[in-house]
Coordinates of C-alpha atoms in Angstrom, one line a residue:
M14 CA 14.6 -36.0 84.1
V15 CA 14.2 -32.6 85.6
T16 CA 11.0 -32.2 87.9
S17 CA 9.8 -28.5 88.9
K18 CA 7.3 -28.0 91.8
R19 CA 6.6 -24.3 90.3
P20 CA 2.8 -23.5 89.1
L21 CA 2.6 -22.9 85.8
A22 CA 0.9 -20.7 83.4
R23 CA -0.6 -20.7 80.0
Y24 CA 0.5 -17.9 78.0
A25 CA -3.6 -18.0 76.8
S26 CA -3.3 -15.8 80.1
L27 CA -1.7 -12.9 78.8
A28 CA -4.2 -12.5 76.1
N29 CA -4.3 -8.7 74.8
Y30 CA -1.1 -8.5 76.3
A31 CA 1.4 -7.3 73.5
E32 CA -1.2 -5.2 71.8
L33 CA -2.3 -3.4 75.0
T34 CA 1.4 -2.4 75.8
R35 CA 2.1 -1.2 72.5
S36 CA -0.6 1.1 72.6
L37 CA 0.9 2.4 76.3
G38 CA 4.3 2.7 74.8
G39 CA 6.2 -0.5 75.8
D40 CA 7.8 -3.0 73.8
P41 CA 6.6 -6.2 74.5
Q42 CA 8.8 -8.1 73.2
R43 CA 11.8 -6.3 75.2
L44 CA 9.4 -6.9 78.2
L45 CA 9.0 -10.6 77.7
R46 CA 12.1 -11.0 77.2
A47 CA 13.0 -9.3 80.3
A48 CA 10.5 -11.6 82.2
G49 CA 12.4 -14.6 81.1
L50 CA 9.5 -15.8 78.4
D51 CA 9.7 -16.1 74.5
P52 CA 8.0 -13.3 72.7
R53 CA 7.3 -16.4 69.8
G54 CA 5.7 -18.8 72.4
M55 CA 2.6 -15.6 72.4
A56 CA 1.7 -17.6 69.6
V57 CA 1.3 -21.0 71.2
Q58 CA -1.6 -19.7 73.7
D59 CA -1.3 -23.4 75.1
R60 CA 1.9 -23.0 76.0
W61 CA 3.1 -23.5 79.5
V62 CA 5.4 -21.2 81.5
P63 CA 6.1 -20.4 85.3
A64 CA 3.6 -18.3 86.6
A65 CA 6.0 -16.2 88.0
A66 CA 7.5 -14.9 85.1
V67 CA 3.9 -14.1 84.1
N68 CA 3.6 -12.3 87.3
D69 CA 7.0 -10.6 87.5
L70 CA 6.1 -9.6 83.5
L71 CA 2.8 -8.3 84.4
E72 CA 4.5 -5.9 87.4
R73 CA 7.5 -4.9 85.4
T74 CA 5.0 -3.4 82.3
A75 CA 3.2 -1.5 84.9
Q76 CA 6.5 0.2 85.9
V77 CA 7.8 0.8 82.5
T78 CA 4.4 2.2 81.2
G79 CA 3.9 4.0 84.5
R80 CA 0.4 2.5 84.5
D81 CA -0.4 0.9 87.7
D82 CA -3.9 0.1 86.3
L83 CA -2.5 -2.3 83.9
G84 CA -4.1 -5.5 85.0
L85 CA -7.3 -4.1 85.0
R86 CA -7.3 -2.3 81.5
L87 CA -6.1 -5.9 80.8
A88 CA -9.3 -7.5 82.6
E89 CA -11.3 -5.1 80.3
L90 CA -10.2 -6.6 77.0
R91 CA -11.2 -10.5 77.9
R92 CA -14.1 -12.4 77.1
L93 CA -15.4 -15.7 78.0
S94 CA -13.8 -16.9 75.1
H95 CA -10.2 -16.4 76.2
L96 CA -11.0 -19.6 78.7
G97 CA -10.6 -21.7 75.7
P98 CA -12.6 -25.0 75.7
L99 CA -13.5 -24.3 79.2
S100 CA -15.4 -21.3 78.2
L101 CA -18.0 -23.6 76.0
V102 CA -18.9 -25.6 79.0
L103 CA -19.1 -22.4 81.2
R104 CA -21.5 -20.6 78.8
E105 CA -24.0 -23.9 78.1
E106 CA -24.4 -24.5 82.1
P107 CA -27.8 -23.9 83.5
D108 CA -27.3 -21.4 86.6
V109 CA -24.5 -19.2 87.7
R110 CA -23.6 -21.4 90.4
S111 CA -22.5 -24.6 88.5
A112 CA -20.9 -22.5 86.0
L113 CA -19.0 -21.2 88.6
E114 CA -18.3 -24.5 90.3
I115 CA -16.6 -26.1 87.1
L116 CA -14.7 -22.6 86.3
I117 CA -13.1 -23.5 90.1
R118 CA -12.8 -27.3 89.8
H119 CA -10.8 -27.0 86.4
E120 CA -9.1 -23.7 86.9
R121 CA -5.5 -25.4 86.8
M122 CA -6.2 -26.1 83.4
Y123 CA -5.4 -22.7 82.6
N124 CA -3.8 -21.2 85.6
E125 CA -1.6 -22.9 88.2
A126 CA -0.9 -20.2 90.7
L127 CA -4.8 -19.0 90.9
H128 CA -6.7 -20.2 93.2
T129 CA -10.6 -19.0 93.5
R130 CA -12.6 -20.2 96.5
L131 CA -16.5 -19.5 96.9
G132 CA -18.6 -19.0 100.3
V133 CA -22.2 -18.3 100.9
S134 CA -23.0 -16.9 104.5
D135 CA -26.2 -15.2 105.0
G136 CA -27.7 -14.9 101.7
V137 CA -24.5 -13.5 100.5
A138 CA -22.0 -14.8 98.4
T139 CA -18.0 -14.6 98.4
L140 CA -15.8 -15.3 95.4
R141 CA -12.1 -14.7 96.9
V142 CA -9.1 -14.8 94.5
E143 CA -5.8 -15.7 95.8
L144 CA -2.2 -16.3 93.6
D145 CA 0.2 -18.8 94.9
L146 CA 3.5 -18.0 93.8
D147 CA 6.6 -19.9 94.3
R148 CA 7.9 -17.1 96.0
P149 CA 7.1 -14.1 97.8
A150 CA 6.9 -11.4 95.0
P151 CA 4.4 -8.0 94.5
D152 CA 1.6 -9.4 92.8
R153 CA -1.1 -6.5 92.4
Q154 CA -1.4 -6.3 88.6
A155 CA -2.3 -10.3 88.2
V156 CA -4.5 -9.6 91.4
D157 CA -6.0 -7.2 89.7
L158 CA -6.1 -9.2 86.4
A159 CA -7.9 -12.4 87.8
V160 CA -10.5 -10.2 89.8
G161 CA -11.6 -8.1 86.6
V162 CA -11.5 -11.4 84.4
L163 CA -13.4 -13.0 87.4
Y164 CA -15.7 -10.0 87.1
G165 CA -16.3 -9.8 83.5
L166 CA -17.2 -13.4 83.2
L167 CA -19.7 -13.0 86.0
R168 CA -21.5 -10.0 83.8
E169 CA -21.6 -12.4 80.6
L170 CA -23.4 -14.8 82.7
L171 CA -25.4 -12.9 84.2
G172 CA -26.1 -10.3 81.7
R173 CA -25.1 -6.5 81.9
D174 CA -27.5 -5.5 84.0
W175 CA -26.4 -7.3 86.4
S176 CA -24.0 -5.9 89.3
P177 CA -22.2 -7.3 92.2
L178 CA -22.5 -6.0 96.1
S179 CA -19.0 -4.9 96.1
V180 CA -15.8 -5.5 94.1
S181 CA -12.6 -5.6 96.6
F182 CA -8.6 -5.3 96.6
G183 CA -6.5 -5.6 99.5
H184 CA -4.4 -2.9 98.3
P185 CA -4.4 0.7 98.1
P186 CA -6.4 2.9 95.2
P187 CA -4.1 3.2 92.2
R188 CA -2.9 6.5 90.5
H189 CA -5.0 5.8 88.0
A190 CA -8.2 5.2 89.5
D191 CA -10.5 6.1 86.3
T192 CA -10.5 2.3 85.4
A193 CA -11.5 0.6 88.2
R194 CA -14.2 3.1 88.5
R195 CA -15.5 2.7 84.9
M196 CA -15.2 -1.2 85.6
F197 CA -17.0 -1.0 88.9
G198 CA -18.7 2.0 89.9
G199 CA -20.0 2.3 93.5
A200 CA -19.2 -1.3 94.3
L201 CA -15.5 -0.6 94.1
H202 CA -13.4 -1.0 97.7
F203 CA -9.8 -0.5 98.6
D204 CA -7.6 -2.0 101.2
A205 CA -10.5 -4.3 101.7
D206 CA -10.4 -7.8 103.9
L207 CA -10.0 -9.9 100.4
N208 CA -9.6 -10.0 96.8
G209 CA -12.4 -10.8 95.4
I210 CA -16.6 -10.1 94.7
R211 CA -19.5 -10.3 97.3
L212 CA -23.1 -10.8 95.4
Y213 CA -26.3 -12.0 96.5
E214 CA -26.6 -15.8 97.2
R215 CA -29.4 -15.9 94.7
D216 CA -28.2 -14.9 92.1
L217 CA -26.0 -18.1 91.6
D218 CA -29.1 -20.0 91.2
R219 CA -30.3 -17.3 87.9
P220 CA -30.0 -19.3 84.3
T221 CA -26.9 -18.1 82.4
A222 CA -28.0 -15.5 80.2
T223 CA -25.6 -17.5 77.4
A224 CA -26.9 -21.2 78.1
D225 CA -28.2 -22.8 75.3
P226 CA -29.6 -26.6 76.6
Q227 CA -29.8 -28.5 73.2
L228 CA -25.6 -27.9 73.4
R229 CA -25.0 -28.5 76.8
M230 CA -24.6 -32.5 76.8
Y231 CA -21.9 -32.0 73.6
T232 CA -20.0 -29.2 75.9
R233 CA -19.7 -30.9 79.0
R234 CA -17.9 -33.8 77.3
L235 CA -15.2 -32.0 76.8
L236 CA -14.2 -31.6 80.4
D237 CA -16.2 -35.1 81.8
G238 CA -13.2 -36.7 79.5
E239 CA -15.2 -38.4 77.1
P240 CA -14.4 -37.6 73.4
G241 CA -15.1 -38.5 70.7
S242 CA -12.8 -41.1 70.0
G243 CA -9.9 -43.0 71.4
R244 CA -7.7 -41.4 68.3
E245 CA -8.8 -37.7 69.4
A246 CA -8.1 -38.5 72.8
T247 CA -4.8 -39.7 72.1
G248 CA -4.1 -36.2 69.7
R249 CA -5.5 -34.4 72.4
I250 CA -2.9 -36.4 75.0
R251 CA -0.1 -35.4 72.2
E252 CA -0.7 -31.9 72.3
L253 CA -0.5 -31.3 75.9
V254 CA 3.0 -33.6 76.4
D255 CA 4.2 -31.4 73.6
L256 CA 3.7 -28.6 75.1
L257 CA 4.5 -29.7 78.3
L258 CA 7.9 -31.3 78.0
P259 CA 10.1 -28.3 78.2
T260 CA 8.3 -27.1 81.5
G261 CA 9.9 -30.4 82.8
R262 CA 6.4 -31.4 84.6
C263 CA 5.0 -33.8 81.5
S264 CA 3.7 -36.4 83.9
A265 CA 0.5 -38.6 83.6
D266 CA -1.1 -36.6 86.7
Q267 CA -0.5 -33.4 85.1
V268 CA -1.8 -33.8 81.5
A269 CA -4.9 -35.5 83.6
R270 CA -5.2 -32.4 85.4
S271 CA -4.7 -30.1 82.1
L272 CA -7.8 -32.2 80.6
G273 CA -9.5 -32.1 83.9
V274 CA -10.0 -35.9 84.4
D275 CA -8.0 -38.2 86.4
R276 CA -4.9 -40.5 85.6
R277 CA -6.7 -43.7 85.8
T278 CA -8.8 -42.3 82.7
V279 CA -5.5 -40.9 80.6
H280 CA -4.3 -44.3 80.6
R281 CA -7.5 -46.0 79.5
W282 CA -7.7 -43.7 76.7
L283 CA -4.1 -44.6 75.7
A284 CA -4.4 -48.1 76.1
A285 CA -7.6 -48.2 74.1
E286 CA -5.4 -47.2 71.2
G287 CA -2.3 -50.1 72.1
T288 CA 0.0 -47.2 73.4
T289 CA 1.2 -45.8 76.9
F290 CA 2.0 -43.1 78.6
T291 CA 5.4 -43.9 78.7
E292 CA 5.8 -44.8 75.2
L293 CA 3.6 -41.0 73.6
V294 CA 6.1 -39.1 75.4
D295 CA 9.0 -40.9 74.0
D296 CA 7.5 -40.9 70.4
V297 CA 7.0 -37.0 71.0
R298 CA 10.3 -36.3 72.4
A299 CA 11.8 -38.5 69.5
G300 CA 10.2 -35.9 67.0
L301 CA 11.3 -32.9 68.7
A302 CA 15.2 -34.4 69.0
R303 CA 14.8 -34.9 65.1
H304 CA 13.8 -31.7 64.8
L305 CA 15.8 -29.7 67.2
V306 CA 18.8 -31.7 66.3
A307 CA 18.6 -31.3 62.5
G308 CA 18.8 -27.4 63.3
R309 CA 21.4 -25.5 64.3
R310 CA 19.3 -23.2 66.4
Y311 CA 20.0 -24.6 69.6
S312 CA 23.1 -26.4 71.4
F313 CA 23.2 -29.6 72.5
T314 CA 22.8 -28.5 76.1
E315 CA 19.7 -26.1 75.1
I316 CA 18.4 -29.2 73.5
A317 CA 18.3 -31.0 76.5
E318 CA 16.5 -28.8 78.9
I319 CA 13.9 -28.5 76.2
L320 CA 13.7 -31.9 76.2
A321 CA 13.7 -32.0 79.8
F322 CA 16.8 -34.4 80.4
S323 CA 19.0 -33.9 83.6
S324 CA 21.7 -33.0 81.5
P325 CA 23.3 -33.4 78.3
S326 CA 24.9 -36.6 78.6
N327 CA 21.8 -38.2 79.3
F328 CA 20.2 -36.9 76.5
S329 CA 23.3 -38.2 74.2
R330 CA 22.9 -41.2 75.8
W331 CA 18.7 -41.5 75.4
F332 CA 19.4 -40.4 71.5
R333 CA 22.2 -43.0 70.7
G334 CA 19.4 -45.4 71.9
R335 CA 16.8 -44.2 70.3
F336 CA 18.5 -43.4 66.6
D337 CA 21.8 -45.4 67.1
T338 CA 23.9 -42.6 66.5
T339 CA 25.0 -39.5 68.3
P340 CA 23.1 -36.0 68.1
R341 CA 26.4 -34.6 66.6
A342 CA 27.0 -37.1 64.0
W343 CA 22.7 -37.3 63.1
R344 CA 22.9 -32.9 62.6
R345 CA 26.2 -34.0 60.6
T346 CA 24.6 -35.9 58.7
A347 CA 21.6 -33.5 58.5
G348 CA 24.0 -30.9 56.8
D349 CA 25.4 -33.2 54.4
D350 CA 21.9 -33.9 52.8
R351 CA 20.9 -29.7 52.6

């Protein structure tokens, strides 16, 4: 099987992208395709794609639309809820410090290229944002988006009356600086020594404005790895396998990271349902193979890539062993049945 070390991001990282791009006079579908992304995938927010492709898309869109504040304008549209299940957990943490610790610990659940670090010194807390892509590339828009989203999350957790000590960017000011000034006011700094946010340490210990103690135990289960039943856990794992197969990153370790648990927990959940990770992956792959081979949209070479086989011949051998026929014969039979 093909393996890849490229960092991945979920399509959810592009929430509101299509609507904003159209409002700026751009064609989101054409731009997505130019960046090597499938426009149809935008409807599947949990689907994994290369983080470098998302970064390239943002840079390309900023150039085409002439808006070098694109990342910040996307950040303005984000809400805590765009983090999916993680948002429920963050919303119910008792204080900002614990919410940030969970956000940092589980950020790989939605973007593997994003690294947020929290440091405290002399009563000042610093949240530093870094991007680790698989190759050097301009990343201004992605950095602006990440810092802007982090700022918005802090305002949701601390309340709209909160303001930071500084919001800093390592790059020069944009031509369209009005968006940044509107968002951050006098706390804004460019050509700074970091991309990130500084705030008083005491703000970390403030209660979150969104917390509901009665819901906290329920929401923590989402990340503590204790779903309501073995069947529920298996369903969550199966969904991730379905999403990860085309990326070449479908491993027990990757699934565990996406769920915020360790590999042993994944194996324990599956064992409780009488199956293994290998068996589940094979079942998911078989279901996808039946669907893709019966249709005529993709060539067998493309199907082999989608199902993460290293070559079409390996896919054909696996298919024959699984279904006792060749992909070509299966497709021919499926066509005769229509």
